[in-house]
mmCIF file of C-alpha atoms and ligand atoms in Angstrom:
data_model
loop_
_atom_site.group_PDB
_atom_site.id
_atom_site.type_symbol
_atom_site.label_atom_id
_atom_site.label_comp_id
_atom_site.label_asym_id
_atom_site.label_seq_id
_atom_site.Cartn_x
_atom_site.Cartn_y
_atom_site.Cartn_z
ATOM 1 C CA MET A 171 231.143 167.450 36.410
ATOM 2 C CA LYS A 172 231.064 167.279 32.610
ATOM 3 C CA ILE A 173 229.558 169.450 30.253
ATOM 4 C CA MET A 174 229.188 170.032 26.865
ATOM 5 C CA SER A 175 229.958 173.055 24.771
ATOM 6 C CA VAL A 176 228.220 172.567 21.628
ATOM 7 C CA ASN A 177 228.933 174.389 18.098
ATOM 8 C CA ALA A 178 225.444 173.625 15.513
ATOM 9 C CA GLY A 179 225.573 174.757 12.308
ATOM 10 C CA SER A 180 222.391 174.716 9.753
ATOM 11 C CA SER A 181 223.704 171.388 8.411
ATOM 12 C CA SER A 182 225.805 170.537 11.439
ATOM 13 C CA LEU A 183 226.656 170.069 15.409
ATOM 14 C CA LYS A 184 229.789 170.022 16.729
ATOM 15 C CA PHE A 185 230.639 169.201 20.164
ATOM 16 C CA THR A 186 233.405 168.430 23.046
ATOM 17 C CA LEU A 187 233.139 166.638 26.009
ATOM 18 C CA PHE A 188 234.709 167.949 29.167
ATOM 19 C CA GLU A 189 235.624 166.339 32.502
ATOM 20 C CA MET A 190 235.944 170.376 34.063
ATOM 21 C CA ASN A 191 237.738 169.166 36.964
ATOM 22 C CA THR A 192 240.472 169.277 34.716
ATOM 23 C CA LYS A 193 239.621 170.457 31.946
ATOM 24 C CA GLU A 194 240.160 167.120 30.177
ATOM 25 C CA VAL A 195 238.122 166.323 27.175
ATOM 26 C CA ILE A 196 236.643 162.442 27.671
ATOM 27 C CA ILE A 197 235.170 162.507 23.860
ATOM 28 C CA SER A 198 234.076 165.106 21.014
ATOM 29 C CA GLY A 199 232.546 164.557 18.090
ATOM 30 C CA VAL A 200 231.168 166.259 15.059
ATOM 31 C CA PHE A 201 227.779 165.620 13.442
ATOM 32 C CA GLU A 202 227.948 166.104 9.779
ATOM 33 C CA ARG A 203 225.516 166.328 6.605
ATOM 34 C CA ILE A 204 222.159 167.029 9.324
ATOM 35 C CA GLY A 205 218.725 166.604 7.194
ATOM 36 C CA ILE A 206 220.632 165.546 3.431
ATOM 37 C CA MET A 207 221.373 163.038 2.523
ATOM 38 C CA GLY A 208 224.802 160.812 3.526
ATOM 39 C CA SER A 209 225.069 162.095 7.151
ATOM 40 C CA LYS A 210 227.413 160.579 9.639
ATOM 41 C CA TYR A 211 228.989 161.111 12.634
ATOM 42 C CA THR A 212 232.780 161.417 13.374
ATOM 43 C CA LEU A 213 233.292 160.594 17.119
ATOM 44 C CA LYS A 214 237.015 160.872 19.364
ATOM 45 C CA TYR A 215 236.959 159.340 22.151
ATOM 46 C CA GLN A 216 240.173 157.439 24.033
ATOM 47 C CA GLY A 217 242.163 157.797 20.719
ATOM 48 C CA GLU A 218 240.125 156.288 18.419
ATOM 49 C CA LYS A 219 237.988 157.669 15.831
ATOM 50 C CA ILE A 220 234.688 156.468 15.536
ATOM 51 C CA THR A 221 232.401 157.349 11.711
ATOM 52 C CA GLN A 222 229.561 156.057 11.148
ATOM 53 C CA GLU A 223 227.082 156.614 8.170
ATOM 54 C CA VAL A 224 223.722 157.892 9.402
ATOM 55 C CA ASP A 225 220.359 159.215 8.532
ATOM 56 C CA LEU A 226 219.000 162.462 10.236
ATOM 57 C CA GLU A 227 216.627 164.394 9.789
ATOM 58 C CA ASP A 228 216.582 167.358 11.611
ATOM 59 C CA HIS A 229 218.677 167.913 14.751
ATOM 60 C CA GLU A 230 216.944 166.640 17.363
ATOM 61 C CA LYS A 231 217.769 163.012 15.921
ATOM 62 C CA ALA A 232 221.579 163.635 16.074
ATOM 63 C CA VAL A 233 221.242 164.763 19.204
ATOM 64 C CA GLU A 234 219.221 161.219 20.613
ATOM 65 C CA ILE A 235 221.952 159.576 18.655
ATOM 66 C CA LEU A 236 224.544 162.208 20.367
ATOM 67 C CA LEU A 237 223.358 161.226 23.891
ATOM 68 C CA ASP A 238 222.832 157.458 22.720
ATOM 69 C CA LYS A 239 226.963 156.529 21.984
ATOM 70 C CA LEU A 240 227.861 157.871 25.509
ATOM 71 C CA LEU A 241 225.502 155.261 27.690
ATOM 72 C CA ALA A 242 226.697 152.692 24.686
ATOM 73 C CA LEU A 243 230.287 154.238 25.373
ATOM 74 C CA GLY A 244 230.003 153.859 28.920
ATOM 75 C CA VAL A 245 231.109 157.736 29.145
ATOM 76 C CA VAL A 246 228.543 158.679 31.040
ATOM 77 C CA ARG A 247 226.260 156.362 33.346
ATOM 78 C CA SER A 248 223.166 158.724 32.863
ATOM 79 C CA PHE A 249 222.159 161.984 31.293
ATOM 80 C CA SER A 250 222.221 163.757 34.736
ATOM 81 C CA GLU A 251 226.733 163.136 35.148
ATOM 82 C CA ILE A 252 226.407 165.916 32.720
ATOM 83 C CA GLU A 253 225.395 169.073 34.239
ATOM 84 C CA GLY A 254 225.340 171.938 31.289
ATOM 85 C CA VAL A 255 225.589 172.447 28.243
ATOM 86 C CA GLY A 256 226.572 175.208 26.912
ATOM 87 C CA HIS A 257 225.692 176.688 22.523
ATOM 88 C CA ARG A 258 227.781 178.483 20.904
ATOM 89 C CA ILE A 259 225.249 181.271 19.151
ATOM 90 C CA VAL A 260 227.157 183.848 16.249
ATOM 91 C CA SER A 261 225.121 187.218 17.054
ATOM 92 C CA GLY A 262 224.112 187.852 20.093
ATOM 93 C CA GLY A 263 223.583 191.933 18.965
ATOM 94 C CA GLU A 264 222.882 194.807 20.657
ATOM 95 C CA LYS A 265 221.362 192.634 23.620
ATOM 96 C CA TYR A 266 223.923 189.997 25.095
ATOM 97 C CA THR A 267 226.936 191.938 26.389
ATOM 98 C CA LYS A 268 227.899 188.464 28.047
ATOM 99 C CA SER A 269 226.814 184.361 28.171
ATOM 100 C CA VAL A 270 224.026 183.975 30.323
ATOM 101 C CA LEU A 271 221.226 181.174 31.151
ATOM 102 C CA ILE A 272 219.052 180.036 28.364
ATOM 103 C CA ASP A 273 215.312 180.746 28.870
ATOM 104 C CA ASP A 274 211.923 181.751 27.018
ATOM 105 C CA GLN A 275 213.161 185.380 25.858
ATOM 106 C CA VAL A 276 216.653 184.154 25.240
ATOM 107 C CA ILE A 277 215.187 182.104 22.355
ATOM 108 C CA GLN A 278 213.186 184.495 21.104
ATOM 109 C CA ASP A 279 215.983 187.021 20.705
ATOM 110 C CA LEU A 280 218.294 184.508 18.900
ATOM 111 C CA ILE A 281 215.016 183.734 16.346
ATOM 112 C CA ALA A 282 214.864 188.091 15.875
ATOM 113 C CA LEU A 283 218.278 188.369 15.652
ATOM 114 C CA LYS A 284 218.580 186.049 12.574
ATOM 115 C CA ASP A 285 218.794 188.890 10.065
ATOM 116 C CA PHE A 286 222.283 189.210 11.772
ATOM 117 C CA ALA A 287 223.251 185.201 10.919
ATOM 118 C CA PRO A 288 221.075 183.909 9.330
ATOM 119 C CA LEU A 289 223.040 181.028 8.817
ATOM 120 C CA HIS A 290 223.745 180.425 12.500
ATOM 121 C CA ASN A 291 221.106 181.528 14.439
ATOM 122 C CA PRO A 292 218.170 179.642 13.487
ATOM 123 C CA ALA A 293 220.338 176.240 13.632
ATOM 124 C CA HIS A 294 221.907 177.006 17.008
ATOM 125 C CA VAL A 295 218.302 177.670 17.997
ATOM 126 C CA LYS A 296 216.533 173.910 16.491
ATOM 127 C CA ALA A 297 219.754 172.916 18.126
ATOM 128 C CA ILE A 298 219.173 174.563 21.831
ATOM 129 C CA VAL A 299 215.549 172.777 21.776
ATOM 130 C CA ALA A 300 216.574 169.626 20.456
ATOM 131 C CA PHE A 301 218.907 169.743 23.344
ATOM 132 C CA GLN A 302 216.133 170.423 25.574
ATOM 133 C CA ARG A 303 214.119 168.070 24.136
ATOM 134 C CA VAL A 304 216.391 165.313 25.667
ATOM 135 C CA LEU A 305 218.178 166.768 28.696
ATOM 136 C CA PRO A 306 214.893 168.380 29.721
ATOM 137 C CA ASP A 307 216.288 168.780 33.304
ATOM 138 C CA THR A 308 219.690 169.985 32.039
ATOM 139 C CA PRO A 309 220.798 174.250 32.300
ATOM 140 C CA MET A 310 221.464 176.090 28.859
ATOM 141 C CA VAL A 311 223.621 178.572 28.678
ATOM 142 C CA ALA A 312 223.841 180.281 25.426
ATOM 143 C CA VAL A 313 227.668 181.756 25.247
ATOM 144 C CA PHE A 314 227.865 184.721 21.467
ATOM 145 C CA ASP A 315 229.849 184.857 19.829
ATOM 146 C CA THR A 316 230.229 189.472 19.795
ATOM 147 C CA ALA A 317 229.232 189.671 23.048
ATOM 148 C CA PHE A 318 233.291 190.308 23.802
ATOM 149 C CA HIS A 319 233.145 193.271 21.429
ATOM 150 C CA GLN A 320 230.774 195.084 23.252
ATOM 151 C CA THR A 321 233.105 196.892 24.785
ATOM 152 C CA MET A 322 233.553 198.979 21.277
ATOM 153 C CA ASP A 323 232.504 202.624 22.033
ATOM 154 C CA GLU A 324 231.025 204.653 19.215
ATOM 155 C CA VAL A 325 234.002 205.309 17.003
ATOM 156 C CA SER A 326 234.543 201.930 16.979
ATOM 157 C CA TYR A 327 231.020 200.611 16.070
ATOM 158 C CA LEU A 328 229.940 203.923 14.106
ATOM 159 C CA TYR A 329 230.158 203.147 10.236
ATOM 160 C CA PRO A 330 230.147 206.987 8.503
ATOM 161 C CA VAL A 331 226.213 205.953 7.775
ATOM 162 C CA PRO A 332 223.291 207.962 7.686
ATOM 163 C CA TYR A 333 222.844 207.408 10.980
ATOM 164 C CA GLU A 334 219.413 205.799 11.283
ATOM 165 C CA TRP A 335 220.150 203.604 9.111
ATOM 166 C CA TYR A 336 221.804 202.103 12.896
ATOM 167 C CA GLN A 337 219.010 203.717 15.184
ATOM 168 C CA LYS A 338 215.867 201.891 13.116
ATOM 169 C CA TYR A 339 217.917 198.982 11.879
ATOM 170 C CA GLY A 340 220.959 198.029 13.852
ATOM 171 C CA VAL A 341 223.005 199.000 10.798
ATOM 172 C CA ARG A 342 227.106 198.888 13.381
ATOM 173 C CA LYS A 343 229.619 197.395 13.635
ATOM 174 C CA TYR A 344 229.358 193.965 16.139
ATOM 175 C CA GLY A 345 232.953 191.639 15.403
ATOM 176 C CA ALA A 346 233.366 187.967 15.686
ATOM 177 C CA HIS A 347 235.459 185.970 16.956
ATOM 178 C CA GLY A 348 234.779 186.892 20.007
ATOM 179 C CA THR A 349 235.128 183.731 22.057
ATOM 180 C CA SER A 350 238.517 183.328 20.900
ATOM 181 C CA HIS A 351 239.786 187.365 21.121
ATOM 182 C CA ARG A 352 238.686 186.587 24.511
ATOM 183 C CA TYR A 353 240.454 183.163 25.210
ATOM 184 C CA ILE A 354 243.608 184.629 24.282
ATOM 185 C CA ALA A 355 243.131 187.544 26.041
ATOM 186 C CA ARG A 356 242.637 185.977 29.862
ATOM 187 C CA LYS A 357 245.453 183.198 28.316
ATOM 188 C CA ILE A 358 248.538 185.726 27.546
ATOM 189 C CA SER A 359 247.371 187.361 30.680
ATOM 190 C CA GLU A 360 248.158 184.424 32.391
ATOM 191 C CA VAL A 361 251.046 184.022 30.834
ATOM 192 C CA LEU A 362 252.707 187.115 30.944
ATOM 193 C CA GLY A 363 251.226 187.176 35.244
ATOM 194 C CA ARG A 364 249.615 190.800 34.923
ATOM 195 C CA GLU A 365 246.577 192.101 33.067
ATOM 196 C CA ASP A 366 247.061 195.733 32.062
ATOM 197 C CA LEU A 367 247.725 194.888 28.526
ATOM 198 C CA ARG A 368 247.951 196.681 25.225
ATOM 199 C CA LEU A 369 246.934 192.984 23.526
ATOM 200 C CA ILE A 370 246.807 192.646 19.499
ATOM 201 C CA SER A 371 244.263 189.794 19.205
ATOM 202 C CA CYS A 372 245.263 188.192 15.813
ATOM 203 C CA HIS A 373 242.979 185.458 14.959
ATOM 204 C CA ILE A 374 243.754 184.069 11.352
ATOM 205 C CA GLY A 375 242.070 180.496 10.890
ATOM 206 C CA ASN A 376 240.051 179.718 7.550
ATOM 207 C CA GLY A 377 238.002 183.679 8.037
ATOM 208 C CA GLY A 378 240.137 186.106 9.903
ATOM 209 C CA SER A 379 239.646 188.801 12.294
ATOM 210 C CA ILE A 380 241.910 191.139 14.555
ATOM 211 C CA THR A 381 241.541 192.948 17.486
ATOM 212 C CA ALA A 382 243.037 195.270 19.499
ATOM 213 C CA ILE A 383 242.270 194.798 24.055
ATOM 214 C CA ARG A 384 243.065 196.934 26.306
ATOM 215 C CA ASP A 385 242.994 195.240 30.339
ATOM 216 C CA GLY A 386 241.268 192.384 28.425
ATOM 217 C CA LYS A 387 238.611 194.600 27.142
ATOM 218 C CA CYS A 388 237.929 194.865 23.686
ATOM 219 C CA VAL A 389 238.630 198.591 22.235
ATOM 220 C CA ASP A 390 238.506 197.505 17.884
ATOM 221 C CA THR A 391 238.289 194.314 15.527
ATOM 222 C CA SER A 392 238.047 194.227 11.866
ATOM 223 C CA MET A 393 235.374 191.819 11.088
ATOM 224 C CA GLY A 394 232.491 194.255 11.330
ATOM 225 C CA PHE A 395 228.537 194.538 10.638
ATOM 226 C CA THR A 396 229.342 190.341 9.457
ATOM 227 C CA PRO A 397 232.574 188.543 8.998
ATOM 228 C CA LEU A 398 232.670 189.728 5.219
ATOM 229 C CA ALA A 399 234.787 192.476 6.786
ATOM 230 C CA GLY A 400 238.435 193.682 7.731
ATOM 231 C CA ILE A 401 241.542 191.191 6.072
ATOM 232 C CA MET A 402 241.085 189.217 3.650
ATOM 233 C CA MET A 403 240.800 185.320 4.769
ATOM 234 C CA GLY A 404 240.637 181.694 3.325
ATOM 235 C CA THR A 405 237.482 182.588 1.188
ATOM 236 C CA ARG A 406 236.067 185.952 1.909
ATOM 237 C CA SER A 407 237.799 190.029 0.472
ATOM 238 C CA GLY A 408 237.808 191.334 4.326
ATOM 239 C CA ASP A 409 236.945 195.233 3.620
ATOM 240 C CA ILE A 410 236.179 196.220 0.186
ATOM 241 C CA ASP A 411 234.309 199.635 -1.180
ATOM 242 C CA SER A 412 231.000 198.188 -1.758
ATOM 243 C CA SER A 413 230.672 200.314 -5.014
ATOM 244 C CA MET A 414 232.059 197.667 -6.861
ATOM 245 C CA ILE A 415 229.139 195.758 -5.807
ATOM 246 C CA PRO A 416 226.425 196.851 -8.736
ATOM 247 C CA TYR A 417 229.064 198.022 -11.261
ATOM 248 C CA VAL A 418 229.658 193.431 -10.325
ATOM 249 C CA MET A 419 226.155 193.088 -10.672
ATOM 250 C CA ASP A 420 226.626 194.584 -14.045
ATOM 251 C CA LYS A 421 229.180 193.562 -16.349
ATOM 252 C CA CYS A 422 228.045 189.430 -14.711
ATOM 253 C CA GLU A 423 225.046 190.201 -14.787
ATOM 254 C CA ILE A 424 224.987 188.344 -11.066
ATOM 255 C CA THR A 425 222.624 190.046 -8.370
ATOM 256 C CA ALA A 426 223.793 191.528 -5.725
ATOM 257 C CA GLN A 427 223.485 188.669 -3.291
ATOM 258 C CA GLU A 428 224.843 186.408 -5.896
ATOM 259 C CA VAL A 429 227.859 188.955 -5.371
ATOM 260 C CA ILE A 430 228.368 189.115 -2.058
ATOM 261 C CA ASP A 431 228.381 185.178 -2.366
ATOM 262 C CA ALA A 432 231.107 185.541 -4.192
ATOM 263 C CA LEU A 433 233.094 188.094 -2.038
ATOM 264 C CA ASN A 434 232.211 185.398 1.225
ATOM 265 C CA LYS A 435 232.698 182.214 -0.910
ATOM 266 C CA LYS A 436 235.017 183.021 -3.796
ATOM 267 C CA SER A 437 237.696 185.928 -2.489
ATOM 268 C CA GLY A 438 240.099 186.140 -0.207
ATOM 269 C CA LEU A 439 243.225 183.769 -0.606
ATOM 270 C CA LEU A 440 240.727 181.811 -3.499
ATOM 271 C CA GLY A 441 240.193 184.809 -5.263
ATOM 272 C CA LEU A 442 243.849 186.664 -6.453
ATOM 273 C CA SER A 443 245.381 182.990 -6.304
ATOM 274 C CA GLN A 444 242.145 181.455 -8.782
ATOM 275 C CA TYR A 445 243.815 178.005 -6.604
ATOM 276 C CA SER A 446 242.786 177.463 -2.998
ATOM 277 C CA SER A 447 241.956 178.770 0.043
ATOM 278 C CA ASP A 448 244.471 176.976 2.225
ATOM 279 C CA MET A 449 247.315 178.446 3.014
ATOM 280 C CA ARG A 450 250.003 175.111 2.981
ATOM 281 C CA ASP A 451 248.700 174.795 -0.582
ATOM 282 C CA ILE A 452 249.433 178.321 -1.394
ATOM 283 C CA ILE A 453 252.462 178.065 0.487
ATOM 284 C CA ASP A 454 253.092 174.710 -1.460
ATOM 285 C CA GLY A 455 252.832 177.150 -4.726
ATOM 286 C CA MET A 456 255.513 179.801 -3.153
ATOM 287 C CA ALA A 457 257.597 177.161 -2.863
ATOM 288 C CA GLU A 458 257.569 176.588 -7.232
ATOM 289 C CA HIS A 459 257.130 179.753 -7.647
ATOM 290 C CA LYS A 460 253.903 180.310 -8.050
ATOM 291 C CA GLU A 461 252.809 183.746 -9.477
ATOM 292 C CA ASN A 462 249.423 183.792 -7.819
ATOM 293 C CA CYS A 463 250.074 182.351 -4.912
ATOM 294 C CA LEU A 464 253.309 185.049 -4.128
ATOM 295 C CA ARG A 465 250.703 187.379 -5.467
ATOM 296 C CA ALA A 466 247.987 186.009 -2.690
ATOM 297 C CA PHE A 467 250.319 186.239 0.039
ATOM 298 C CA GLU A 468 250.883 189.146 -0.019
ATOM 299 C CA LYS A 469 247.899 190.948 -0.512
ATOM 300 C CA TYR A 470 247.161 189.022 2.535
ATOM 301 C CA THR A 471 249.424 189.299 5.173
ATOM 302 C CA GLN A 472 249.616 192.960 4.135
ATOM 303 C CA THR A 473 246.176 192.876 4.659
ATOM 304 C CA ILE A 474 247.006 191.691 8.895
ATOM 305 C CA VAL A 475 250.079 194.710 8.816
ATOM 306 C CA ASN A 476 247.595 197.674 8.279
ATOM 307 C CA TYR A 477 244.599 196.576 11.036
ATOM 308 C CA VAL A 478 248.323 195.543 13.488
ATOM 309 C CA SER A 479 249.659 199.410 13.067
ATOM 310 C CA GLN A 480 245.968 200.852 13.246
ATOM 311 C CA TYR A 481 245.970 199.363 16.398
ATOM 312 C CA TYR A 482 248.879 199.521 17.207
ATOM 313 C CA VAL A 483 248.126 203.692 17.279
ATOM 314 C CA ARG A 484 244.875 203.516 18.684
ATOM 315 C CA LEU A 485 245.725 201.441 21.964
ATOM 316 C CA GLY A 486 249.012 204.037 21.789
ATOM 317 C CA GLY A 487 251.634 201.717 21.732
ATOM 318 C CA CYS A 488 251.174 197.482 22.003
ATOM 319 C CA ASP A 489 252.487 194.754 24.592
ATOM 320 C CA VAL A 490 251.428 191.754 23.275
ATOM 321 C CA ILE A 491 250.555 190.632 19.939
ATOM 322 C CA CYS A 492 249.528 186.959 19.633
ATOM 323 C CA PHE A 493 248.287 184.553 16.673
ATOM 324 C CA THR A 494 246.324 182.035 17.217
ATOM 325 C CA ALA A 495 243.203 179.842 14.478
ATOM 326 C CA GLY A 496 244.508 177.257 11.911
ATOM 327 C CA VAL A 497 247.106 179.353 9.687
ATOM 328 C CA GLY A 498 248.280 181.678 13.240
ATOM 329 C CA GLU A 499 249.163 178.570 15.191
ATOM 330 C CA ASN A 500 250.962 176.671 12.975
ATOM 331 C CA SER A 501 252.020 179.446 9.602
ATOM 332 C CA ALA A 502 255.489 180.043 11.019
ATOM 333 C CA PRO A 503 255.400 181.305 6.986
ATOM 334 C CA THR A 504 252.909 183.830 7.518
ATOM 335 C CA ARG A 505 253.762 184.464 10.616
ATOM 336 C CA ALA A 506 257.093 185.664 9.484
ATOM 337 C CA LYS A 507 255.982 187.769 6.997
ATOM 338 C CA VAL A 508 253.638 189.762 8.643
ATOM 339 C CA LEU A 509 256.628 190.242 11.576
ATOM 340 C CA GLU A 510 258.951 191.249 9.701
ATOM 341 C CA LYS A 511 256.776 194.043 7.693
ATOM 342 C CA LEU A 512 255.574 195.163 11.206
ATOM 343 C CA ALA A 513 259.860 196.087 11.910
ATOM 344 C CA PRO A 514 259.255 199.794 11.894
ATOM 345 C CA LEU A 515 257.180 198.910 15.368
ATOM 346 C CA GLY A 516 260.196 197.351 16.655
ATOM 347 C CA VAL A 517 259.465 194.513 16.423
ATOM 348 C CA LYS A 518 261.950 191.661 15.703
ATOM 349 C CA PHE A 519 260.767 188.101 16.185
ATOM 350 C CA ASP A 520 263.629 184.644 16.460
ATOM 351 C CA PRO A 521 263.489 183.151 13.092
ATOM 352 C CA LEU A 522 264.090 179.620 14.338
ATOM 353 C CA LYS A 523 261.428 180.001 17.751
ATOM 354 C CA ASN A 524 258.972 181.111 15.023
ATOM 355 C CA LYS A 525 259.433 178.167 13.458
ATOM 356 C CA GLU A 526 259.040 175.664 15.262
ATOM 357 C CA ALA A 527 256.048 176.801 16.734
ATOM 358 C CA VAL A 528 253.422 175.258 15.680
ATOM 359 C CA GLY A 529 250.216 174.661 17.543
ATOM 360 C CA VAL A 530 252.073 175.662 20.836
ATOM 361 C CA LEU A 531 251.785 178.841 23.349
ATOM 362 C CA ALA A 532 254.981 180.129 22.338
ATOM 363 C CA LYS A 533 256.940 183.273 23.124
ATOM 364 C CA ILE A 534 258.386 184.117 19.088
ATOM 365 C CA SER A 535 260.068 187.843 20.193
ATOM 366 C CA THR A 536 263.016 188.356 20.695
ATOM 367 C CA ASP A 537 264.077 189.502 24.584
ATOM 368 C CA ASP A 538 265.830 192.886 22.372
ATOM 369 C CA SER A 539 261.952 193.590 20.587
ATOM 370 C CA LYS A 540 259.540 196.304 21.482
ATOM 371 C CA ILE A 541 256.353 193.751 21.692
ATOM 372 C CA GLN A 542 256.453 190.134 22.987
ATOM 373 C CA VAL A 543 255.436 188.299 20.509
ATOM 374 C CA TYR A 544 253.248 185.127 21.067
ATOM 375 C CA VAL A 545 251.707 182.609 19.571
ATOM 376 C CA VAL A 546 248.264 180.915 20.910
ATOM 377 C CA PRO A 547 246.271 177.691 20.696
ATOM 378 C CA THR A 548 242.745 179.338 21.558
ATOM 379 C CA ASP A 549 240.383 176.504 22.505
ATOM 380 C CA GLU A 550 236.434 178.364 22.195
ATOM 381 C CA GLU A 551 234.799 175.508 23.045
ATOM 382 C CA LEU A 552 236.906 174.779 26.464
ATOM 383 C CA MET A 553 236.308 178.988 26.752
ATOM 384 C CA ILE A 554 232.944 178.041 26.513
ATOM 385 C CA ALA A 555 232.356 175.290 28.712
ATOM 386 C CA GLU A 556 233.827 177.325 31.145
ATOM 387 C CA ASP A 557 231.003 180.133 31.055
ATOM 388 C CA THR A 558 229.067 177.683 31.274
ATOM 389 C CA LEU A 559 229.827 176.126 34.499
ATOM 390 C CA SER A 560 230.289 179.595 36.613
ATOM 391 C CA LEU A 561 226.418 180.837 35.348
ATOM 392 C CA ILE A 562 225.219 177.321 36.372
ATOM 393 C CA ARG A 563 226.295 177.044 39.662
HETATM 394 P P1 ADP B 225 238.442 177.614 10.580
HETATM 395 O O1 ADP B 225 238.092 177.762 12.016
HETATM 396 O O2 ADP B 225 238.029 179.316 10.457
HETATM 397 O O3 ADP B 225 237.318 177.181 9.626
HETATM 398 P P2 ADP B 225 240.755 176.975 11.480
HETATM 399 O O4 ADP B 225 241.030 178.150 12.542
HETATM 400 O O5 ADP B 225 240.980 175.508 11.889
HETATM 401 O O6 ADP B 225 239.590 177.739 9.770
HETATM 402 O O7 ADP B 225 241.399 177.056 10.099
HETATM 403 C C1 ADP B 225 242.245 176.806 9.279
HETATM 404 C C2 ADP B 225 243.040 176.878 8.039
HETATM 405 O O8 ADP B 225 244.219 176.707 9.172
HETATM 406 C C3 ADP B 225 243.095 176.657 6.536
HETATM 407 O O9 ADP B 225 242.340 176.600 5.639
HETATM 408 C C4 ADP B 225 244.218 176.330 6.304
HETATM 409 O O10 ADP B 225 244.448 177.805 5.309
HETATM 410 C C5 ADP B 225 245.268 176.597 7.681
HETATM 411 N N1 ADP B 225 246.276 175.923 8.137
HETATM 412 C C6 ADP B 225 246.084 175.177 8.991
HETATM 413 N N2 ADP B 225 247.230 174.268 9.592
HETATM 414 C C7 ADP B 225 248.286 175.092 8.847
HETATM 415 C C8 ADP B 225 249.449 174.926 8.192
HETATM 416 N N3 ADP B 225 250.384 174.076 9.061
HETATM 417 N N4 ADP B 225 250.286 175.939 7.581
HETATM 418 C C9 ADP B 225 249.130 177.091 7.459
HETATM 419 N N5 ADP B 225 248.141 176.701 7.210
HETATM 420 C C10 ADP B 225 247.259 176.231 8.237
#
């Protein structure tokens, strides 16, 4: 049984086709620069990479080419072999607490929620409509990044601002990376053979968020009304004092939107190091004793430690900490620094196991550590495909 998982952005469309009986990836790929000059697609199939420049005037064209390629490569003999398509959706607002089958109402809701994800939700709608045109009889499922976080109570999701902002305009914490945190919670529960876990899940990629999870449910998360909040990231600032916004507008003679853009795209590791948003570059720079890289790394790891320790108290203790995503799965120095700073909580890790854990599931804490620590590679695409399968059944 084949299910496709789709992640559409404003000018890109990523897909993964799974064989659900074995959970294996059959083919995956990305269509880039949709609607822009120089568009192309890249497919990964049977260990090979196929790249082709091609005109992609819109998402529908990308979907048409994608499906034609599946036929041409012999991946499917007819489109009816694709039994469902799952779409990653950035914002489901307060309405969507779990994944749902897509109907006209869901599409209307996604359009209505566009203020909460101005770049993403309209793109998701374009991709859904494009797939519906080409595969009119195939059921589609919406899987929301925000859904997992809907179990937060109001102490966690409310901001201490005028309450009517929440009542009238939905100003509250929604969080993000929910599909990844949900996957991590499920996976670690399988690994440890128990559901009753106090888990702190650290999804640290270019974007990053920390989530406190009890018994598989989200208690609190570091991203907020938008993904700008929380820990320091590759190019995002994370939490700041919002009073700096009018001050910077005045000093730099820029608009509020330009300040927000700088907080999203020119801050974080890139902003503090004035060098790179990529942790690999920062670590290389530290090896050369570059002050700018040391400064960025120190602040970055500290903001993670701040959230982990806050959530330790929020959960009334912690059984397991998991690291995932680009930095979390691959960067032993980042994990080492975070774990050293967490020593007052009784965390102990094995430096060798930490060093060897690159992109694989591994326990890196010592047996006498008060909190178990694991590296768990995330798989949001598989989670989307599994939700799709269970809903279409
Ligand atoms: P996102 O999905 O948020 O775009 P990813 O989870 O793919 O991001 O993470 C990408 C980031 O992971 C890169 O920007 C880089 O900083 C980091 N990264 C990837 N591999 C390594 C590595 N070996 N060492 C350190 N950082 C890494």
